[in-house]
Tab-separated table of N, CA and C in Angstrom:
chain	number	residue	atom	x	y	z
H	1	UNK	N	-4.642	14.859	3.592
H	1	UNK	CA	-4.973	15.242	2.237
H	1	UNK	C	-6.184	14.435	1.783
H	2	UNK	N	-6.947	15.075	1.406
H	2	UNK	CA	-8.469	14.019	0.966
H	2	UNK	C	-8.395	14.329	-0.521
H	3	UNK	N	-8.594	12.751	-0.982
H	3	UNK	CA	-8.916	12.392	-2.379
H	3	UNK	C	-10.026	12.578	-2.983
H	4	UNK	N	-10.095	12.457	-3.787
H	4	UNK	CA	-11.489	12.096	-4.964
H	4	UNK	C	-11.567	10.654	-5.019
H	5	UNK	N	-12.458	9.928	-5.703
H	5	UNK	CA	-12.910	8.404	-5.958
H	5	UNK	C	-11.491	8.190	-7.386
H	6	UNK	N	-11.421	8.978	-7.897
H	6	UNK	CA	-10.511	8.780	-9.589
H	6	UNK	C	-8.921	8.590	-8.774
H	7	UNK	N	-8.667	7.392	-7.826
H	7	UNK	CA	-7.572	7.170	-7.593
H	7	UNK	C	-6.844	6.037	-7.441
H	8	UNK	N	-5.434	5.688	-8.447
H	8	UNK	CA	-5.055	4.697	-8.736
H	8	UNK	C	-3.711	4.347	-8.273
H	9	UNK	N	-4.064	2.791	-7.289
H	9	UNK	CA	-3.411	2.435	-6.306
H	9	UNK	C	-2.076	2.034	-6.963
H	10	UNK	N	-0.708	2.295	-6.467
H	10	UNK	CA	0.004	1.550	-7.385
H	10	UNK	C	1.325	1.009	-6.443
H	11	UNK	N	1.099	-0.335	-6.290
H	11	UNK	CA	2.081	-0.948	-5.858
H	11	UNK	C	2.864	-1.387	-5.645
H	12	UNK	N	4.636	-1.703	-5.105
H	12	UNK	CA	5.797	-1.367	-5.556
H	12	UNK	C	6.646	-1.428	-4.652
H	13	UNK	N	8.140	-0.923	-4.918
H	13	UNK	CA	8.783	-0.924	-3.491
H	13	UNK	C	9.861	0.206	-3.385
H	14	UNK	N	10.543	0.251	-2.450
H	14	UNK	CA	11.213	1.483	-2.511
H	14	UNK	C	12.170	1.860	-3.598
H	15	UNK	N	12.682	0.997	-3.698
H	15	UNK	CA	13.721	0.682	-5.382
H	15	UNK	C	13.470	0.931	-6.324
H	16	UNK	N	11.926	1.007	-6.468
H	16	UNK	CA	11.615	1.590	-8.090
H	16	UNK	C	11.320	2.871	-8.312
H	17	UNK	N	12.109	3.404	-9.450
H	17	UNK	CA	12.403	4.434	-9.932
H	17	UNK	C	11.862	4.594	-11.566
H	18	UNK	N	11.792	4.101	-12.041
H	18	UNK	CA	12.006	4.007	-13.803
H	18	UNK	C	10.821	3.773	-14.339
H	19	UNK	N	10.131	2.715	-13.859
H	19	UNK	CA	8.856	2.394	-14.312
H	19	UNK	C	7.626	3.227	-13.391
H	20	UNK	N	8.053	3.082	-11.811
H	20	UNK	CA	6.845	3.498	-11.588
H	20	UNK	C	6.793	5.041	-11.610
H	21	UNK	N	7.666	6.275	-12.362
H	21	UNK	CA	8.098	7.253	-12.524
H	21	UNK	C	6.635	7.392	-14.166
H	22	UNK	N	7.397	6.612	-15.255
H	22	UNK	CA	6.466	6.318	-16.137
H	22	UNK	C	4.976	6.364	-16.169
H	23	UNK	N	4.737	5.701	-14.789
H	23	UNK	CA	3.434	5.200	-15.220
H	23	UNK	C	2.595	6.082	-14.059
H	24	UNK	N	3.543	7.094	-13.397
H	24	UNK	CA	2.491	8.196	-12.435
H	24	UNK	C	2.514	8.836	-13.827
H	25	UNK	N	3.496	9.767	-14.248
H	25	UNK	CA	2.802	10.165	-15.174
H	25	UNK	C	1.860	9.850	-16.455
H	26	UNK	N	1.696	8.512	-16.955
H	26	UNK	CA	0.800	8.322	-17.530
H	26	UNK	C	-0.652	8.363	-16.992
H	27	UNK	N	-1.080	8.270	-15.598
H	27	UNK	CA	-2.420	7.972	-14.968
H	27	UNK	C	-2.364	9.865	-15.171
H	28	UNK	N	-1.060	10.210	-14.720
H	28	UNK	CA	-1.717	11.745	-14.223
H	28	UNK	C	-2.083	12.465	-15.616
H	29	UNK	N	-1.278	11.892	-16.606
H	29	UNK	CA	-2.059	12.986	-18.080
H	29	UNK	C	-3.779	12.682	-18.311
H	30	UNK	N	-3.957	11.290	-17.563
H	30	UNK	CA	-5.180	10.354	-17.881
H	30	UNK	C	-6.203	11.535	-16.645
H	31	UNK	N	-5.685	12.168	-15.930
H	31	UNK	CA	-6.497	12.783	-14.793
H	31	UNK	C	-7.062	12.119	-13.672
H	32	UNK	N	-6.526	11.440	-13.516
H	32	UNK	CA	-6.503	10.125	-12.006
H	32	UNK	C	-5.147	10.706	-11.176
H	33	UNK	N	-5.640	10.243	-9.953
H	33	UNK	CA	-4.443	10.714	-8.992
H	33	UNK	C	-3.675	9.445	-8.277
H	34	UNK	N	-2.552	8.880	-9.196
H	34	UNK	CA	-1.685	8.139	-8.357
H	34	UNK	C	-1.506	8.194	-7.436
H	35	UNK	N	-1.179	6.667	-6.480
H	35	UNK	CA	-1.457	7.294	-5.163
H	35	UNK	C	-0.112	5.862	-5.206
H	36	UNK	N	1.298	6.150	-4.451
H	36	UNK	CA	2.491	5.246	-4.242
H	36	UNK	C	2.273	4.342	-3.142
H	37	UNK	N	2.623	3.027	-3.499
H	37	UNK	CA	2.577	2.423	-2.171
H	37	UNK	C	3.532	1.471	-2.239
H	38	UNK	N	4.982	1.794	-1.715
H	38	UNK	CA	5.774	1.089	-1.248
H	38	UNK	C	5.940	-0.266	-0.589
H	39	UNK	N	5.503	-1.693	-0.827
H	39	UNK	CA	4.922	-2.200	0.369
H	39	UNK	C	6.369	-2.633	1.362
H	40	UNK	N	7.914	-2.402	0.823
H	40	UNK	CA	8.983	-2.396	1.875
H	40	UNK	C	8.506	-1.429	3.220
H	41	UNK	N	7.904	-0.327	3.063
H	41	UNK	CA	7.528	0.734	4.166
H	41	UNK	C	7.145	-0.094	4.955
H	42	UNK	N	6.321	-0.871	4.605
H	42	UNK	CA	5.139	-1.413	5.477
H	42	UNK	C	5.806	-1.772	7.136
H	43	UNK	N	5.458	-1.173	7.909
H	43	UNK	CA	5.303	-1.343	8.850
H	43	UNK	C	5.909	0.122	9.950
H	44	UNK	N	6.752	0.418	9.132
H	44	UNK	CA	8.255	1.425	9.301
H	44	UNK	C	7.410	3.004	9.269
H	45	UNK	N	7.116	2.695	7.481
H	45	UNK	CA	6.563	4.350	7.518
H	45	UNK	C	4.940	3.936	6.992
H	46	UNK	N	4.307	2.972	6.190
H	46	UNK	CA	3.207	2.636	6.359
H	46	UNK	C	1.992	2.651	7.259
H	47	UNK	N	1.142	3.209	7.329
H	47	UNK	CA	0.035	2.580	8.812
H	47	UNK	C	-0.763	2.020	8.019
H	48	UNK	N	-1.638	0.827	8.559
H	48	UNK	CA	-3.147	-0.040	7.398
H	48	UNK	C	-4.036	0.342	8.647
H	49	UNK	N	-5.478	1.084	8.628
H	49	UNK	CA	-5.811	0.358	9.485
H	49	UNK	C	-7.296	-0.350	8.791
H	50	UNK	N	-7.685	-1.670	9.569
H	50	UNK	CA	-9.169	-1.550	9.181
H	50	UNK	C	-10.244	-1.670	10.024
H	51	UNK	N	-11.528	-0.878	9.408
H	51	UNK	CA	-12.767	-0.228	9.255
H	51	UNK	C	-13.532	-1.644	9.243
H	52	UNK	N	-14.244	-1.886	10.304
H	52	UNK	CA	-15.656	-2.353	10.327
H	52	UNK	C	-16.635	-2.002	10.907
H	53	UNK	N	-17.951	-1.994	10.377
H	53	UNK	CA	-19.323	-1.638	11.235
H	53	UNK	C	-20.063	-2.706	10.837
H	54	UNK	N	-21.400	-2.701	10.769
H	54	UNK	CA	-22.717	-3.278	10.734
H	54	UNK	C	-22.868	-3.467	8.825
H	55	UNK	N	-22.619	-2.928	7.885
H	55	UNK	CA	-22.731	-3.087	6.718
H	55	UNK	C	-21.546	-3.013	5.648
H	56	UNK	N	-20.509	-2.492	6.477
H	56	UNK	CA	-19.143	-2.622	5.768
H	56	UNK	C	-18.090	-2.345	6.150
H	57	UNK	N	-16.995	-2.845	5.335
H	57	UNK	CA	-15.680	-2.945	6.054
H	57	UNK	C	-14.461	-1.983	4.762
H	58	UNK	N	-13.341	-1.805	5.203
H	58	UNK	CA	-12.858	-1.084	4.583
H	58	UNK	C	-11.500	-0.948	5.315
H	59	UNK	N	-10.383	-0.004	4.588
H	59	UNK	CA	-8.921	-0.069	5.341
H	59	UNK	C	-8.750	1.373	4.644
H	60	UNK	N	-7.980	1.818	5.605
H	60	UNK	CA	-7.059	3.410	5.264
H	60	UNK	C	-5.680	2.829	5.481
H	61	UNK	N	-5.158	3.589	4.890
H	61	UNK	CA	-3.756	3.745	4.597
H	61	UNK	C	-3.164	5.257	4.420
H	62	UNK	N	-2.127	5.229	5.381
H	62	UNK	CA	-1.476	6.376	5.546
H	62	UNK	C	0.329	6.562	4.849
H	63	UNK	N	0.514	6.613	4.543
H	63	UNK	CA	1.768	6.697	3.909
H	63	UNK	C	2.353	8.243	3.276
H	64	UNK	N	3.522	8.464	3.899
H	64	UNK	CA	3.895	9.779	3.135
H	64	UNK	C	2.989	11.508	3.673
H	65	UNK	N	2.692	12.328	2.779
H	65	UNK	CA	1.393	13.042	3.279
H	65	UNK	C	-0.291	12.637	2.395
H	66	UNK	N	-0.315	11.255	2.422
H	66	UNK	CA	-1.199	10.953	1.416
H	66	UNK	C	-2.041	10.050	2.948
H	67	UNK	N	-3.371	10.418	2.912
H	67	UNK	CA	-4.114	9.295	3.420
H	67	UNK	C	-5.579	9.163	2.444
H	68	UNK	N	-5.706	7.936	2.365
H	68	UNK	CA	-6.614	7.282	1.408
H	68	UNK	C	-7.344	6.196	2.050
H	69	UNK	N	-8.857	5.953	1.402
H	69	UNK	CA	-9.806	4.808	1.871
H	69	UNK	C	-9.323	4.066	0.959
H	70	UNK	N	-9.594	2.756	1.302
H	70	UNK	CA	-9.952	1.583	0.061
H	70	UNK	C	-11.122	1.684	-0.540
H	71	UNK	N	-11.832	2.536	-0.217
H	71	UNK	CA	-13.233	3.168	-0.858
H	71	UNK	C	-13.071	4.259	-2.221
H	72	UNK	N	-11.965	4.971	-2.068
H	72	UNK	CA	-11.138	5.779	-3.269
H	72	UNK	C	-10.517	5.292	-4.119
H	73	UNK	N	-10.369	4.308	-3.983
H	73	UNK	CA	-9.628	3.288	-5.031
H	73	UNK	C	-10.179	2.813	-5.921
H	74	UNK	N	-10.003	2.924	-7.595
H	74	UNK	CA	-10.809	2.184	-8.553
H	74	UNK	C	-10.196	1.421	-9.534
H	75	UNK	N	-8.713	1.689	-9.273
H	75	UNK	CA	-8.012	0.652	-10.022
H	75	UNK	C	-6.126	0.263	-9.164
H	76	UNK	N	-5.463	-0.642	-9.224
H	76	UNK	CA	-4.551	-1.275	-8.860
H	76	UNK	C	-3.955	-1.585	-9.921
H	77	UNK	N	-2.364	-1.388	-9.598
H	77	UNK	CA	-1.245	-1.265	-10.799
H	77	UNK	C	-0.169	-2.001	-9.577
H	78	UNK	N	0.098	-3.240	-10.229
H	78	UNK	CA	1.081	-3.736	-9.085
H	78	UNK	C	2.210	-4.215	-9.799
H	79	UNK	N	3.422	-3.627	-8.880
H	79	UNK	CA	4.254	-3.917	-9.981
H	79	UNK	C	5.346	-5.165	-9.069
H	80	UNK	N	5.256	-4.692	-8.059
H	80	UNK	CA	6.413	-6.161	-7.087
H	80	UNK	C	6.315	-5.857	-6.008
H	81	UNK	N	5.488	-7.251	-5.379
H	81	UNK	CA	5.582	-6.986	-3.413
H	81	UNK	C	7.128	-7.579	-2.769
H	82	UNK	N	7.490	-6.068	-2.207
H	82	UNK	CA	8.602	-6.547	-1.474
H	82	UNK	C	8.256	-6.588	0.278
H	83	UNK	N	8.998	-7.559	0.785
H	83	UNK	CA	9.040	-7.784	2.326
H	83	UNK	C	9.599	-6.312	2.879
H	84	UNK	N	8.475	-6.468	3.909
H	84	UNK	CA	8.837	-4.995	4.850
H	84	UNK	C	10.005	-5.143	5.337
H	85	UNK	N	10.649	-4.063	5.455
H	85	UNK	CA	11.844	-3.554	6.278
H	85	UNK	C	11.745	-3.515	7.961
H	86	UNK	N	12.277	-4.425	8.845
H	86	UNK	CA	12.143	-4.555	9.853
H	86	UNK	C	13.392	-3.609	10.765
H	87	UNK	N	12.932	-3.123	11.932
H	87	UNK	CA	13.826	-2.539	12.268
H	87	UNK	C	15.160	-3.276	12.475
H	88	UNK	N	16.304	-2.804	12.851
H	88	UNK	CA	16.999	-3.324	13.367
H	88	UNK	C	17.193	-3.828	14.553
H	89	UNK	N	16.570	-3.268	15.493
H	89	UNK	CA	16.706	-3.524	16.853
H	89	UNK	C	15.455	-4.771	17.025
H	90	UNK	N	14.707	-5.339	16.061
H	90	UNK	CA	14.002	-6.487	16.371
H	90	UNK	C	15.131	-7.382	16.595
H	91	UNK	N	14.473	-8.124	17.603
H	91	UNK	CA	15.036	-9.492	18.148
H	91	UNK	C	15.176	-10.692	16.694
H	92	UNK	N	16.372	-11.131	16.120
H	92	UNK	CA	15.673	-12.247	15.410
H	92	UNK	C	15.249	-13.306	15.706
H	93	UNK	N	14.663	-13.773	16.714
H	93	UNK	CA	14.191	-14.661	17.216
H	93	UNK	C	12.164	-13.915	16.680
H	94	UNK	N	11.777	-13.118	16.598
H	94	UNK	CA	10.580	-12.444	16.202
H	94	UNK	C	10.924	-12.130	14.533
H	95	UNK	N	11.510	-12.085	14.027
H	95	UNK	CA	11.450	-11.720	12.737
H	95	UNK	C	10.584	-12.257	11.830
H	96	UNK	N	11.104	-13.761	11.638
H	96	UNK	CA	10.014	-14.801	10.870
H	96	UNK	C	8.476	-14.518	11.192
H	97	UNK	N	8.444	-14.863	12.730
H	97	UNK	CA	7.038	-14.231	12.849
H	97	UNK	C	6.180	-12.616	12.681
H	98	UNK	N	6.878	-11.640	12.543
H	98	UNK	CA	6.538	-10.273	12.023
H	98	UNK	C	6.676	-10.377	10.594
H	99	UNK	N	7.526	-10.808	9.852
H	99	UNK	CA	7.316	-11.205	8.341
H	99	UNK	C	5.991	-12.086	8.353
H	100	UNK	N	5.764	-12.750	9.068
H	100	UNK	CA	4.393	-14.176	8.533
H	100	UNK	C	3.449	-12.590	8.792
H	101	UNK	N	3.169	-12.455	9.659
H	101	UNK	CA	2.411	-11.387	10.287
H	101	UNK	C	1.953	-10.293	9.387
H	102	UNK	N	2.795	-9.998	8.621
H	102	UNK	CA	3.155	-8.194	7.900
H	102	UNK	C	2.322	-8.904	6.877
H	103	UNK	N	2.865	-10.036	5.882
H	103	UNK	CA	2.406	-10.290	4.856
H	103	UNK	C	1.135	-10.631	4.881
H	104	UNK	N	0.479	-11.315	6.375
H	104	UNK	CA	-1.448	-11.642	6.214
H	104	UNK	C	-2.029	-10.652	6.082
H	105	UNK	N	-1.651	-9.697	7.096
H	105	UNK	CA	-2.126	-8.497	7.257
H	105	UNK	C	-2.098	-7.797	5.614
H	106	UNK	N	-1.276	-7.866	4.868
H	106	UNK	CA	-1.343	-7.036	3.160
H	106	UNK	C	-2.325	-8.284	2.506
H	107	UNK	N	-1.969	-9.259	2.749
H	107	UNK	CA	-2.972	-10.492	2.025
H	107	UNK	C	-4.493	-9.668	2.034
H	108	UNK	N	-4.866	-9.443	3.337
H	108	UNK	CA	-6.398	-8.954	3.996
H	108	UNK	C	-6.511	-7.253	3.328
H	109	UNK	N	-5.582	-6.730	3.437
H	109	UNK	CA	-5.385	-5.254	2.565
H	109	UNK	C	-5.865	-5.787	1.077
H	110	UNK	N	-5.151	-6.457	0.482
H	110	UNK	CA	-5.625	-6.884	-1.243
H	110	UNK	C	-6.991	-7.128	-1.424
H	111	UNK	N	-7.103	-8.161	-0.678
H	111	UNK	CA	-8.512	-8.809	-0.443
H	111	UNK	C	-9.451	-7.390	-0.214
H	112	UNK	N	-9.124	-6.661	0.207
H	112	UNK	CA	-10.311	-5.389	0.589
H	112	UNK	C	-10.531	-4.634	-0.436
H	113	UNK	N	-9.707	-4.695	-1.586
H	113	UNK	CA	-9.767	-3.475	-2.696
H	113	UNK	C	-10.614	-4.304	-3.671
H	114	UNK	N	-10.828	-5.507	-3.567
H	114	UNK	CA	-11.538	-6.362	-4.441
H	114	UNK	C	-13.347	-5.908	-4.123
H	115	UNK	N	-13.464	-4.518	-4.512
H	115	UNK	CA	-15.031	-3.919	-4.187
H	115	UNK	C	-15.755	-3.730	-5.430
């Protein structure tokens, strides 16, 4: 699905219902296209990837039937980062380290929307 530039990132977790229900429809009467981002998905149903060349860098994100640049993005609505959902069948002996892991990797995602 390809966006327009008028799209507002909004960040969150699978649990919310009430507020972030509210506030798609407030962007959407505004004529901006909410765009959900779960960050529990992250890893499960999430993809990040990032974009570098010679003059710039950038990340897509796939989630749901929505794929989006960090280049489409002109505003961020964050409402609570939750820790990704790890499968079950991870070893916990790897967990801690896929949690340290998941969260740099969104650290470097944030850091990219700052354009």
């Amino acid at each position: 699905m390809h966006l327009s530039r008028d799209v507002v990132l909004l960040i969150t977790h699978s649990g919310d219902f009430f507020t972030i229900g509210r506030v798609t429809q407030a962007l959407s009467k505004k004529g901006v296209k909410p765009i959900r981002l779960d960050t529990d998905k992250f890893l499960q149903q999430v993809q990040l990837v990032a974009h570098f060349d010679e003059s710039k860098s950038y990340h897509t994100i796939e989630y749901g039937n929505h794929s989006i640049s960090t280049e489409q993005v002109q505003a961020v609505w964050m409402q609570r980062i939750w820790e990704p959902e790890l499968g079950a069948e991870l070893a916990p002996k790897f967990r801690e380290a896929c949690t340290r892991e998941s969260k740099a990797t969104l650290d470097g995602f944030w850091d990219s929307l700052k354009h």
